[in-house]
Amino acid sequence: TICFASTEVIFLFQNTIRAALLIQRWYRQYVARLEMRRRCTWNIFQSIEYAGEQDQIKLYHFFGFLMDHFTPASSERNLISHIFRENEVCRDADWERYFCYKDIEVPHSYCGPHLTFPMTFCGVSKLMEAFKLKQQLHARYVLQILGETWRLLRILPNINHVSVCHTKEITICGTLKQMSILICFCFFDQNGLPSCEKPYVFNGDFVDRGKNSLEILLILFGFLLVYPNEVHLNRGNHEDHIVNLRYGFTKEVLGKYRVHGKKILKLLQKIFSWLPLATVINHKVLVVHGGISDSTDLDTVARMDRHRVREASMIRPTLNGNRAGSGKDEDASGPAEGRRRRVRSLTNTSAPGQRNNIPRRSLHNLPTGGAQLNCSVEDELKERRRLAGFDQTYREVKTLDSDSDPEFGEPTETHGHEWKQIVDLLWSDPMPQNGCFSNEVRGGGCYWGPDVTEEVLGKHNLQLLIRSHECKQDGYEFCHNRRVLTIFSASNYYEVGSNRGAYIRMGPDLVPHFIQYQASRTCRELTLRQSVGWTERSALRALRQQLFVHKSDLVGEKHLLFISGVISLRHWATATERVLKLGLPWRVLRPQLINRAQHGMVDYQQWIRELSITEPKPEVFSSNTSSNSLLTMYKNHSNLETIFRIIDTDHSGLISFEEFRQTWKLLSSHLKMEISDKVITDLAQSMDFNKDGSIDINEFMEAFRLADLSTHS
């Protein structure tokens, strides 16, 4: 009996162990599958985001080409000239008068905060309380805060040096864009407000992709004015006027301040160009928004005049074209028309058609000499003008004289080197392998490896580089043998549950301590399965939208035209990647994107017909509109919106049918495609929902809103 009982116990124990091992194996497989889904989701979001940045840079390069090579009097040049020109006034005294707030009256009906200057902690607290109650600050006070910030930033160095003593820690925050005002308040409640005992470094990207970017920026500027030695703001790549045109900050400011919004934006443009580029803590830790390259020299960065490159954007480098103290406007249509600027871009100077054949091009490391502007460029210009529907007048492109005057805006080799230093600091990303090469994914800056990190940090006797610029799932990530640390402070950047936000506390020992957080719409924390499922559905919606807008390209995929009916998954994945160029694991994503696939084969034409994205307002477009033109507009609606805002020079939110025609002609010229005036007129009339003879930005965007009719889980 005892022997039988012992055998039964052993048998039960063995079964228990076997069951535990099976459960453990199942759970590990379950977690691994969730992790794989999460990584695929992350890749989708990031690839689509970076593809948008490439589109923006390519579009801006095209505008730069028009500006450099068309006559000042040409209509298409006049349409876009104001995004490249210097601000209207150059001397500080003129700026003071132009942005003077004293003539702006605050009505008695205004119920927001009344601020006094110089700014005090009480004033910033009052400002935060008003924003918490969703009150809007009056334009007079906005301009006053911005004016005071501009005056302070002008005396700051390019690289701030901060010392952390034994009695206090410094807090380092990464990217804040898309952070809501409530999350910002929760962050300050958790970590404490800036003060003499609690210094902060905010590492760029304060604006874009959110509804409260201006409020957050005003709070940061308020604390900077109160604690100029304890609050440090580094410039990010989104502190850029042209980037703001695409990613929402311009729209946000103009929506909140219709009367004075243009002045606010122009003053912000000037402030962005004066923001410091980096912060060094205790001479050992470098804090910069993007990163470094093999040519980064902090001594050069410290010496350069960061405001010398003072155009609208760091994307296209042009120098201040005014003589010191001249105060003359650089706009070709203004008083300085007789002394026209001669501006040369540091982007590729080959023909646009040749450049567009290389889909992923770096911002820098491109030839700048005028020798390449030969007859082929002239022929290309004629063709571009023909496609755009403009006259054939164009100016002769002249090479730069070796003794040209750099004061009049022609960048020398030294200027180009300094511009590259700034672009690398704002746009670059680390990579695991050694080396340094152009960042073809974003289209700007570079990728740099561990060897470059060791070289640059060793050269300047630094031990750690802290940067932002990239969203990380945990809010932070080490790389390069823990010599490079990425910190990202905006949680739920892509979707609720997509990532945590984090910030760093660092004492005199310079050891980073991480504090993570994640905002949630619900009171309870999402489970891993709920979080992955939520973000995966959102990412797949975005990916299906990309598939839909590239439908015509997928249909015409030349490598599959000879194949009828069914193709292999390998051919399907290859064709999809060739068209979208997103670098995604298409075979892994196949179950979410294809309804029916048997024995590893896909009915390609059936899949094209079943793409589950459709436009919500098909009646918007007339029957005369070709499907190819419609899909092309859907595919490029972000570029069209950017051009819309550029052409809307008075920021009224309205453009005429003729301006819309010119908008579409510019984009079709950029895309090297032809479209008839009748089709453009039909589109404009269809978008004019209220039939008032003009198109406002709401009508424009409504026409390009896509709806997901998918039944996929």
XYZ file of C-alpha atoms in Angstrom:
713
model
C 0.000 0.000 0.000
C 2.817 2.382 0.909
C 4.588 1.572 -2.342
C 1.415 2.203 -4.340
C 0.862 5.535 -2.562
C 4.441 6.623 -3.235
C 4.077 5.750 -6.918
C 0.854 7.768 -7.118
C 2.522 10.804 -5.476
C 5.434 10.617 -7.883
C 3.016 10.318 -10.808
C 1.034 13.366 -9.644
C 4.231 15.325 -9.078
C 5.463 14.482 -12.565
C 2.131 15.520 -14.062
C 2.253 18.781 -12.090
C 5.756 19.564 -13.325
C 4.736 18.665 -16.885
C 1.680 20.902 -16.656
C 3.722 23.758 -15.212
C 6.239 23.432 -18.049
C 3.452 23.415 -20.641
C 1.870 26.505 -19.087
C 5.243 28.220 -18.929
C 5.954 27.373 -22.573
C 2.498 28.556 -23.645
C 2.870 31.810 -21.718
C 6.302 32.506 -23.179
C 4.946 31.901 -26.671
C 1.986 34.154 -25.906
C 4.224 36.980 -24.662
C 6.587 36.483 -27.617
C 3.691 36.790 -30.068
C 2.485 39.954 -28.336
C 6.004 41.364 -28.430
C 6.291 40.571 -32.135
C 2.954 42.301 -32.783
C 4.094 45.289 -30.732
C 7.350 45.603 -32.682
C 5.530 45.336 -36.022
C 3.103 48.019 -34.851
C 5.990 50.230 -33.817
C 7.678 49.773 -37.195
C 4.478 50.776 -38.999
C 4.056 54.000 -37.028
C 7.721 54.970 -37.273
C 8.046 54.180 -40.980
C 4.975 56.242 -41.872
C 6.222 59.130 -39.706
C 9.668 59.168 -41.312
C 8.165 58.859 -44.796
C 6.197 62.037 -44.058
C 9.390 63.838 -43.042
C 10.999 62.778 -46.320
C 8.026 64.082 -48.295
C 8.257 67.429 -46.505
C 11.974 67.800 -47.226
C 11.568 66.793 -50.885
C 8.766 69.309 -51.314
C 10.854 72.025 -49.713
C 13.799 71.143 -51.944
C 11.497 71.586 -54.929
C 10.446 75.018 -53.674
C 14.083 75.884 -53.177
C 14.815 74.862 -56.744
C 12.050 77.167 -57.992
C 13.386 80.018 -55.887
C 16.969 79.566 -57.049
C 16.322 79.152 -60.746
C 13.164 81.040 -61.723
C 13.012 84.782 -62.293
C 11.970 87.015 -59.389
C 8.982 88.176 -61.421
C 7.707 84.698 -62.261
C 4.315 83.894 -60.763
C 5.293 80.575 -59.187
C 8.318 82.176 -57.508
C 6.178 84.970 -56.115
C 3.725 82.411 -54.721
C 6.314 80.834 -52.437
C 8.879 83.596 -51.982
C 7.650 84.620 -48.549
C 8.642 81.290 -46.969
C 12.299 81.874 -47.917
C 12.694 85.597 -47.385
C 14.121 87.257 -44.335
C 11.680 88.746 -41.889
C 10.574 92.202 -42.999
C 12.664 94.094 -40.486
C 16.267 93.387 -39.638
C 17.499 95.941 -37.141
C 16.651 95.273 -33.518
C 15.007 98.680 -33.157
C 12.751 97.935 -36.109
C 11.847 94.579 -34.590
C 10.930 96.275 -31.333
C 8.541 98.580 -33.186
C 7.126 95.919 -35.454
C 6.209 93.548 -32.621
C 5.226 96.218 -30.142
C 2.349 95.004 -27.985
C 1.513 98.380 -26.423
C -0.965 99.341 -29.130
C -2.989 96.157 -28.564
C -5.807 96.866 -26.127
C -7.117 94.257 -23.719
C -10.926 94.575 -23.681
C -12.913 94.660 -20.442
C -14.636 91.451 -21.523
C -11.336 89.548 -21.362
C -11.520 87.061 -18.485
C -8.059 85.507 -18.770
C -4.962 86.303 -16.702
C -3.488 89.807 -16.633
C 0.311 89.542 -16.565
C 2.890 92.002 -15.311
C 6.524 92.254 -16.325
C 9.268 91.486 -15.494
C 7.842 87.990 -15.240
C 7.606 86.457 -11.765
C 6.896 83.007 -10.412
C 3.458 84.259 -9.390
C 2.839 85.314 -12.996
C 3.783 81.894 -14.377
C 1.570 80.214 -11.752
C -1.285 82.463 -12.812
C -0.630 81.528 -16.432
C -0.643 77.798 -15.665
C -3.880 78.096 -13.695
C -5.535 79.879 -16.610
C -4.447 77.201 -19.065
C -5.681 74.525 -16.676
C -9.101 76.200 -16.856
C -8.811 76.266 -20.683
C -8.610 80.051 -20.799
C -6.783 81.697 -23.691
C -4.057 84.231 -23.041
C -4.629 87.561 -24.753
C -2.447 88.267 -27.812
C -0.936 91.329 -26.083
C 0.543 89.149 -23.344
C 1.604 86.447 -25.828
C 3.616 88.993 -27.816
C 5.026 90.464 -24.615
C 6.240 87.049 -23.374
C 7.727 86.258 -26.779
C 9.419 89.642 -27.017
C 11.030 89.256 -23.604
C 12.109 85.707 -24.493
C 13.710 86.915 -27.721
C 15.707 89.563 -25.840
C 16.949 86.973 -23.351
C 17.840 84.306 -25.931
C 20.002 86.733 -27.882
C 22.518 86.936 -25.032
C 22.701 83.178 -24.421
C 25.586 81.116 -25.836
C 25.166 78.360 -28.415
C 26.046 75.773 -25.754
C 24.817 76.310 -22.205
C 27.109 75.034 -19.429
C 25.359 73.858 -16.265
C 26.854 72.804 -12.933
C 25.051 70.417 -10.595
C 26.144 70.652 -6.971
C 25.605 68.198 -4.122
C 22.467 69.927 -2.893
C 20.333 69.543 -6.002
C 19.513 67.390 -9.020
C 18.854 68.485 -12.587
C 15.865 67.184 -14.550
C 16.267 66.443 -18.268
C 13.143 66.207 -20.427
C 13.035 64.882 -23.965
C 10.554 65.561 -26.754
C 7.330 67.207 -25.546
C 5.423 67.532 -28.847
C 1.889 66.122 -28.774
C 1.874 66.349 -24.971
C -1.446 67.715 -23.699
C -1.552 70.581 -21.240
C -3.027 68.303 -18.542
C -0.186 65.799 -18.917
C 2.249 68.701 -18.692
C 0.667 69.761 -15.391
C 0.740 66.186 -14.074
C 4.419 66.028 -14.999
C 5.192 69.208 -13.054
C 3.053 68.036 -10.129
C 5.033 64.813 -9.972
C 8.521 66.235 -10.380
C 8.095 69.790 -9.101
C 8.131 73.177 -10.812
C 11.381 74.730 -12.041
C 13.109 76.788 -9.361
C 16.557 77.761 -8.131
C 16.744 74.405 -6.349
C 15.262 72.382 -9.247
C 16.920 73.172 -12.594
C 15.593 71.757 -15.866
C 16.872 71.040 -19.369
C 14.152 70.735 -22.039
C 15.688 69.038 -25.034
C 13.765 70.416 -28.024
C 10.628 69.565 -30.003
C 8.243 71.607 -27.860
C 5.677 72.084 -30.661
C 3.697 70.270 -33.401
C 1.271 67.336 -33.442
C -0.647 68.573 -30.397
C -3.460 70.932 -29.465
C -1.599 72.739 -26.670
C 1.857 73.348 -28.130
C 1.560 77.123 -27.810
C 0.439 76.953 -24.180
C 3.284 74.588 -23.257
C 5.749 76.830 -25.080
C 4.494 79.922 -23.214
C 4.854 78.124 -19.876
C 8.432 77.117 -20.716
C 9.259 80.651 -21.827
C 7.692 81.989 -18.635
C 9.917 79.810 -16.452
C 12.917 80.734 -18.621
C 12.269 84.422 -17.935
C 11.906 83.832 -14.186
C 14.845 81.401 -13.841
C 17.239 82.094 -16.752
C 20.099 80.291 -14.977
C 18.070 77.213 -14.015
C 15.854 76.599 -17.089
C 17.604 75.636 -20.316
C 15.872 75.133 -23.677
C 17.654 73.331 -26.517
C 16.452 73.717 -30.089
C 14.853 70.691 -31.771
C 14.249 69.940 -35.430
C 10.558 70.879 -34.985
C 11.489 74.391 -33.881
C 11.401 75.207 -37.572
C 8.891 77.294 -39.484
C 8.670 74.972 -42.482
C 8.258 71.840 -40.364
C 5.485 73.644 -38.470
C 3.602 74.209 -41.728
C 3.128 70.460 -42.105
C 2.825 69.180 -38.563
C 0.240 71.472 -37.053
C 1.803 74.272 -35.017
C 1.134 76.934 -37.659
C -2.472 75.805 -37.863
C -2.784 75.828 -34.070
C -1.492 79.401 -33.662
C -3.604 80.818 -36.485
C -6.671 79.033 -35.163
C -6.250 80.579 -31.711
C -5.140 84.069 -32.773
C -6.760 85.048 -36.049
C -5.955 88.772 -35.766
C -2.401 88.711 -34.429
C -1.458 85.149 -35.369
C 0.827 86.209 -38.215
C 2.917 88.436 -35.931
C 3.088 85.714 -33.298
C 4.325 83.196 -35.859
C 6.976 85.542 -37.233
C 8.286 86.337 -33.766
C 8.348 82.604 -32.936
C 10.297 82.020 -36.137
C 12.905 84.497 -34.927
C 12.934 82.981 -31.423
C 13.482 79.471 -32.815
C 16.588 80.634 -34.647
C 18.001 82.013 -31.372
C 17.430 78.897 -29.227
C 20.690 77.375 -27.908
C 21.807 74.198 -29.653
C 23.099 72.118 -26.732
C 23.674 71.952 -22.988
C 26.726 70.523 -21.193
C 26.323 69.373 -17.572
C 29.389 69.471 -15.291
C 31.629 69.438 -18.394
C 30.872 65.703 -18.772
C 27.350 65.196 -20.179
C 26.300 66.579 -23.554
C 22.549 67.138 -24.058
C 21.499 67.752 -27.667
C 18.248 67.090 -29.510
C 19.322 64.897 -32.433
C 22.907 63.772 -32.154
C 26.346 64.098 -33.701
C 28.322 63.117 -36.786
C 31.933 62.370 -37.614
C 32.403 66.080 -38.393
C 30.856 67.422 -35.169
C 33.104 69.922 -33.432
C 31.651 71.495 -30.306
C 34.301 74.203 -30.343
C 33.090 75.266 -33.789
C 29.473 75.110 -32.623
C 30.289 77.282 -29.616
C 31.989 79.951 -31.758
C 29.542 80.226 -34.656
C 26.781 82.794 -34.919
C 23.787 80.474 -34.740
C 21.529 83.242 -35.978
C 23.558 83.861 -39.119
C 21.560 81.123 -40.813
C 18.418 83.092 -40.186
C 15.978 82.025 -42.880
C 12.663 80.365 -42.260
C 14.101 76.890 -42.003
C 17.230 74.884 -41.241
C 16.137 72.558 -44.051
C 17.340 75.022 -46.690
C 20.463 76.916 -45.608
C 20.602 80.574 -46.619
C 22.357 83.348 -44.792
C 21.221 86.743 -43.699
C 21.329 88.776 -46.878
C 21.359 92.233 -45.267
C 24.380 94.316 -44.560
C 24.726 95.005 -40.874
C 22.431 97.790 -39.881
C 20.935 98.280 -43.337
C 17.421 97.422 -42.229
C 16.376 96.684 -45.793
C 13.787 94.107 -46.705
C 15.026 91.134 -48.617
C 11.701 90.427 -50.267
C 11.987 90.797 -54.023
C 8.651 92.619 -54.074
C 9.696 95.069 -51.327
C 11.975 98.101 -51.232
C 15.080 96.029 -51.855
C 13.898 94.783 -55.225
C 16.698 96.636 -56.978
C 19.252 94.771 -54.880
C 17.939 91.260 -55.450
C 19.197 88.482 -53.219
C 21.432 85.871 -54.742
C 20.704 82.818 -52.662
C 22.230 79.427 -53.227
C 20.883 76.273 -51.629
C 23.172 73.693 -50.055
C 20.853 70.983 -51.293
C 21.424 69.021 -54.482
C 21.871 71.339 -57.433
C 21.197 68.754 -60.077
C 17.986 68.773 -62.036
C 14.823 68.002 -60.078
C 14.014 65.051 -62.248
C 17.392 63.524 -61.570
C 17.081 64.151 -57.853
C 13.633 62.603 -57.622
C 14.950 59.366 -59.073
C 16.748 58.865 -55.750
C 13.827 58.532 -53.320
C 15.793 58.840 -50.095
C 18.256 61.713 -50.196
C 20.187 63.305 -47.398
C 19.919 66.960 -46.496
C 23.631 67.488 -46.533
C 26.723 65.968 -48.076
C 25.531 67.203 -51.446
C 27.459 69.147 -54.086
C 27.168 72.892 -53.815
C 29.183 74.086 -56.780
C 27.541 75.912 -59.640
C 29.434 73.925 -62.297
C 26.760 71.217 -62.341
C 24.078 73.649 -63.480
C 24.546 72.959 -67.166
C 22.325 72.745 -70.222
C 20.457 69.696 -68.935
C 19.222 71.784 -66.019
C 18.047 74.479 -68.401
C 16.098 71.894 -70.395
C 14.651 70.501 -67.188
C 13.558 73.977 -66.116
C 11.731 74.494 -69.385
C 9.974 71.159 -68.996
C 9.056 71.898 -65.375
C 7.602 75.246 -66.351
C 5.633 73.625 -69.154
C 4.204 71.018 -66.775
C 3.352 73.734 -64.266
C 1.496 75.721 -66.938
C 3.653 78.851 -66.668
C 5.394 80.913 -69.324
C 8.806 79.939 -70.601
C 10.734 82.931 -69.228
C 13.556 81.875 -66.975
C 16.745 83.481 -65.890
C 20.226 82.350 -66.735
C 21.780 80.439 -63.869
C 25.138 81.928 -63.009
C 27.940 80.254 -61.149
C 29.277 81.804 -58.000
C 32.241 84.081 -58.394
C 35.125 83.234 -56.150
C 35.259 86.803 -54.924
C 31.536 87.148 -54.296
C 30.455 89.030 -51.222
C 29.196 86.597 -48.531
C 27.333 89.419 -46.847
C 24.772 89.250 -49.618
C 23.667 85.724 -48.827
C 26.057 83.470 -50.713
C 27.252 80.744 -48.358
C 30.951 80.103 -48.365
C 32.519 76.743 -47.606
C 32.858 77.797 -43.970
C 29.198 78.766 -43.788
C 28.181 75.427 -45.282
C 30.273 73.592 -42.716
C 28.653 75.514 -39.872
C 25.182 74.871 -41.263
C 25.943 71.143 -41.437
C 27.062 71.229 -37.802
C 23.633 72.553 -36.784
C 21.670 70.154 -38.997
C 23.568 67.167 -37.597
C 22.850 68.301 -34.032
C 19.109 68.601 -34.770
C 18.365 65.698 -37.147
C 20.808 62.802 -36.589
C 20.098 59.305 -35.191
C 22.433 56.628 -33.746
C 22.940 53.242 -35.421
C 24.445 50.013 -34.028
C 27.235 49.569 -36.605
C 30.357 51.697 -36.898
C 30.567 54.533 -39.385
C 28.682 57.666 -40.336
C 26.512 58.270 -43.394
C 23.539 60.298 -44.532
C 20.234 59.634 -42.774
C 18.215 58.479 -45.760
C 15.244 57.423 -43.643
C 14.455 60.917 -42.381
C 16.076 62.716 -45.285
C 18.200 64.933 -43.031
C 21.172 64.704 -40.701
C 23.136 61.469 -40.484
C 23.364 58.037 -38.889
C 26.384 57.655 -36.634
C 27.885 54.578 -35.006
C 29.641 53.708 -31.717
C 33.060 54.589 -33.129
C 31.898 58.142 -33.862
C 30.475 58.407 -30.340
C 33.785 57.357 -28.811
C 35.720 59.754 -31.018
C 33.557 62.841 -30.393
C 33.077 62.247 -26.653
C 36.757 61.479 -26.220
C 37.789 64.584 -28.149
C 35.782 66.819 -25.820
C 36.412 64.805 -22.629
C 32.735 63.847 -22.237
C 31.356 60.655 -20.774
C 27.690 60.601 -21.907
C 25.526 61.969 -24.719
C 21.817 62.480 -23.951
C 19.554 63.059 -26.947
C 15.858 62.851 -27.901
C 14.410 62.964 -31.448
C 13.229 59.318 -31.478
C 10.191 57.852 -29.759
C 11.091 54.883 -27.542
C 8.610 52.363 -26.201
C 9.881 52.627 -22.628
C 10.550 56.350 -22.848
C 14.320 55.871 -22.835
C 16.989 53.640 -24.361
C 20.752 53.199 -24.042
C 23.005 52.375 -26.990
C 26.681 52.569 -28.003
C 27.926 50.782 -24.887
C 25.717 53.016 -22.716
C 27.502 56.133 -23.963
C 24.369 57.412 -25.770
C 21.000 57.760 -24.026
C 17.738 58.619 -25.813
C 15.054 60.227 -23.645
C 11.490 60.801 -24.912
C 9.002 62.512 -22.611
C 5.713 62.371 -24.552
C 3.715 59.239 -23.704
C 1.143 57.754 -26.097
C 2.968 59.420 -28.965
C 1.497 57.253 -31.724
C -1.588 55.933 -29.932
C -2.846 55.309 -26.407
C -0.625 52.604 -24.964
C 1.993 52.862 -27.716
C 4.796 54.117 -25.476
C 5.674 55.452 -22.065
C 7.102 58.879 -21.477
C 10.196 59.332 -19.320
C 12.480 61.971 -17.924
C 15.836 61.904 -16.140
C 16.991 63.099 -12.757
C 20.732 63.492 -12.501
C 22.836 64.444 -9.495
C 26.501 65.424 -9.213
C 27.520 61.775 -9.721
C 26.029 62.141 -13.252
C 24.214 58.807 -12.985
C 20.831 59.070 -14.757
C 17.756 57.999 -12.788
C 14.653 57.381 -14.920
C 11.056 58.213 -14.057
C 8.516 56.648 -16.427
C 4.843 57.461 -16.816
C 1.979 56.776 -19.181
C -1.258 58.694 -19.510
C -4.453 56.709 -19.960
C -7.982 57.594 -20.966
C -9.312 55.133 -18.422
C -8.916 54.986 -14.655
C -7.355 51.534 -14.778
C -4.115 50.606 -16.467
C -4.406 48.712 -19.746
C -3.198 45.117 -19.838
C -0.420 44.221 -22.261
C -2.915 42.534 -24.580
C -5.265 45.544 -24.538
C -2.413 47.978 -25.130
C -0.978 45.986 -28.036
C -4.406 45.423 -29.560
C -5.361 49.092 -29.355
C -2.177 50.388 -30.934
C -2.111 47.600 -33.524
C -5.585 48.501 -34.789
C -4.574 52.144 -35.068
C -1.354 51.288 -36.924
C -3.158 48.987 -39.342
C -5.694 51.723 -40.096
C -2.839 54.059 -40.970
C -1.169 51.370 -43.091
C -4.387 50.555 -44.969
C -4.741 54.247 -45.706
C -1.255 54.207 -47.219
C -2.179 51.159 -49.286
C -5.343 52.843 -50.513
C -3.709 56.092 -51.578
C -1.047 54.071 -53.451
C -3.702 51.881 -55.084
C -2.979 53.094 -58.608
C 0.737 52.361 -58.126
C -0.060 48.881 -56.833
C -2.325 48.215 -59.808
C 0.364 49.343 -62.233
C 3.236 47.494 -60.544
C 5.214 46.697 -63.692
C 6.912 43.643 -62.215
C 3.517 41.957 -61.766
C 1.828 42.932 -65.009
C 2.888 39.691 -66.663
C 1.367 37.665 -63.844
C -2.342 36.914 -64.127
C -4.417 36.061 -61.091
C -2.596 34.374 -58.230
C 0.904 35.315 -57.052
C 3.092 34.071 -54.236
C 3.361 35.846 -50.902
C 6.970 36.614 -51.769
C 5.913 38.461 -54.926
C 3.141 40.263 -53.032
C 5.511 41.394 -50.268
C 8.141 42.504 -52.793
C 5.627 44.492 -54.849
C 4.101 46.186 -51.797
C 7.485 47.225 -50.430
C 8.608 48.437 -53.858
C 5.617 50.784 -54.026
C 5.370 52.013 -50.408
C 9.091 51.897 -49.499
C 8.342 51.602 -45.769
C 10.747 48.783 -44.905
C 8.071 46.703 -43.141
C 7.886 42.903 -42.554
C 5.055 42.415 -45.042
C 4.888 38.624 -44.688
C 4.325 38.955 -40.956
C 1.622 41.556 -41.601
C -0.095 39.457 -44.284
C -2.864 38.001 -42.010
C -3.993 41.543 -41.072
C -3.887 42.869 -44.638
C -5.166 39.987 -46.790
C -8.553 38.349 -46.233
C -7.943 35.202 -48.224
C -4.668 33.453 -48.955
C -4.487 29.760 -49.787
C -1.355 27.648 -49.821
C 0.871 30.706 -49.640
C -0.695 32.311 -52.710
C -2.561 35.623 -53.080
C -5.121 36.702 -55.657
C -3.437 40.054 -56.330
C -6.201 41.695 -58.347
C -8.830 40.588 -55.825
C -6.718 42.010 -53.003
C -6.456 45.345 -54.833
C -10.253 45.461 -55.186
C -10.758 44.668 -51.499
C -8.499 47.367 -50.089
C -10.715 48.454 -47.242
C -10.198 52.202 -47.291
C -12.610 54.460 -49.117
C -13.304 58.153 -49.298
C -16.292 59.299 -47.156
C -17.512 61.862 -49.656
C -17.337 60.368 -53.166
C -19.884 62.944 -54.264
C -17.292 65.650 -53.671
C -15.588 64.796 -56.907
C -17.315 65.202 -60.239
C -17.654 62.413 -62.747
C -15.169 64.197 -64.993
C -12.376 63.728 -62.445
C -10.108 60.875 -63.439
C -9.504 58.201 -60.809
C -5.743 58.583 -61.197
C -5.960 62.307 -60.434
C -8.171 61.606 -57.432
C -5.797 58.988 -56.018
C -2.823 61.243 -56.678
C -4.454 64.012 -54.671
C -5.249 61.613 -51.837
C -1.683 60.345 -51.835
C -0.259 63.863 -51.664
C -2.886 65.640 -49.581
C -0.313 66.515 -46.903
C 1.875 68.185 -49.526
C -1.183 69.967 -50.897
C -2.105 71.226 -47.437
C 1.449 72.519 -46.969
C 1.325 74.354 -50.302
C -2.158 75.600 -49.379
C -0.778 77.224 -46.230
C 2.195 78.629 -48.126
C 0.002 80.228 -50.792
C -2.383 81.563 -48.140
C 0.018 84.441 -47.464
C -2.409 86.441 -45.334
C -3.198 83.359 -43.182
C -6.906 83.909 -43.739
C -7.587 80.216 -44.281
C -9.069 81.008 -47.705
C -7.695 80.653 -51.212
C -9.391 81.468 -54.487
C -9.997 79.005 -57.316
C -7.088 80.582 -59.200
C -4.773 80.149 -56.204
C -5.938 76.543 -55.919
C -5.144 76.036 -59.602
C -1.657 77.387 -59.047
C -1.310 75.192 -55.948
C -2.139 72.055 -57.868
C 0.034 73.094 -60.804
C 3.005 73.456 -58.472
C 2.424 70.019 -56.960
C 1.888 68.353 -60.342
C 5.122 69.952 -61.521
C 6.841 68.582 -58.410
C 5.415 65.114 -59.207
C 6.202 65.431 -62.943
C 2.650 64.675 -64.050
C 0.177 66.539 -66.211
C -3.374 67.443 -65.250
C -5.802 69.543 -67.244
C -7.179 72.884 -66.088
C -10.701 71.496 -66.427
C -10.020 68.686 -63.957
C -8.518 71.167 -61.502
C -11.535 73.474 -61.877
C -13.924 70.566 -61.289
C -12.017 69.611 -58.133
C -12.025 73.182 -56.817
C -15.767 73.600 -57.414
C -16.490 70.250 -55.769
C -14.478 71.214 -52.673
C -16.325 74.522 -52.345
C -19.109 73.021 -50.235
C -20.745 76.343 -49.326
C -20.365 77.674 -52.890
C -18.867 81.008 -51.851
C -16.259 81.030 -54.611
C -13.292 80.181 -52.391
C -11.892 77.159 -50.545
C -11.225 77.325 -46.837
C -8.885 74.971 -45.022
C -11.767 72.996 -43.485
C -13.335 72.333 -46.888
C -9.947 71.397 -48.243
C -9.155 68.869 -45.502
C -12.690 67.439 -45.463
C -12.241 66.462 -49.082
C -9.157 64.440 -48.177
C -10.406 62.716 -45.065
C -10.280 58.948 -45.392
C -12.584 56.484 -43.665
C -11.684 52.972 -42.572
C -14.431 50.503 -43.426
C -12.364 47.510 -42.425
C -13.890 44.656 -40.493
C -10.486 43.313 -39.460
C -9.925 42.864 -35.741
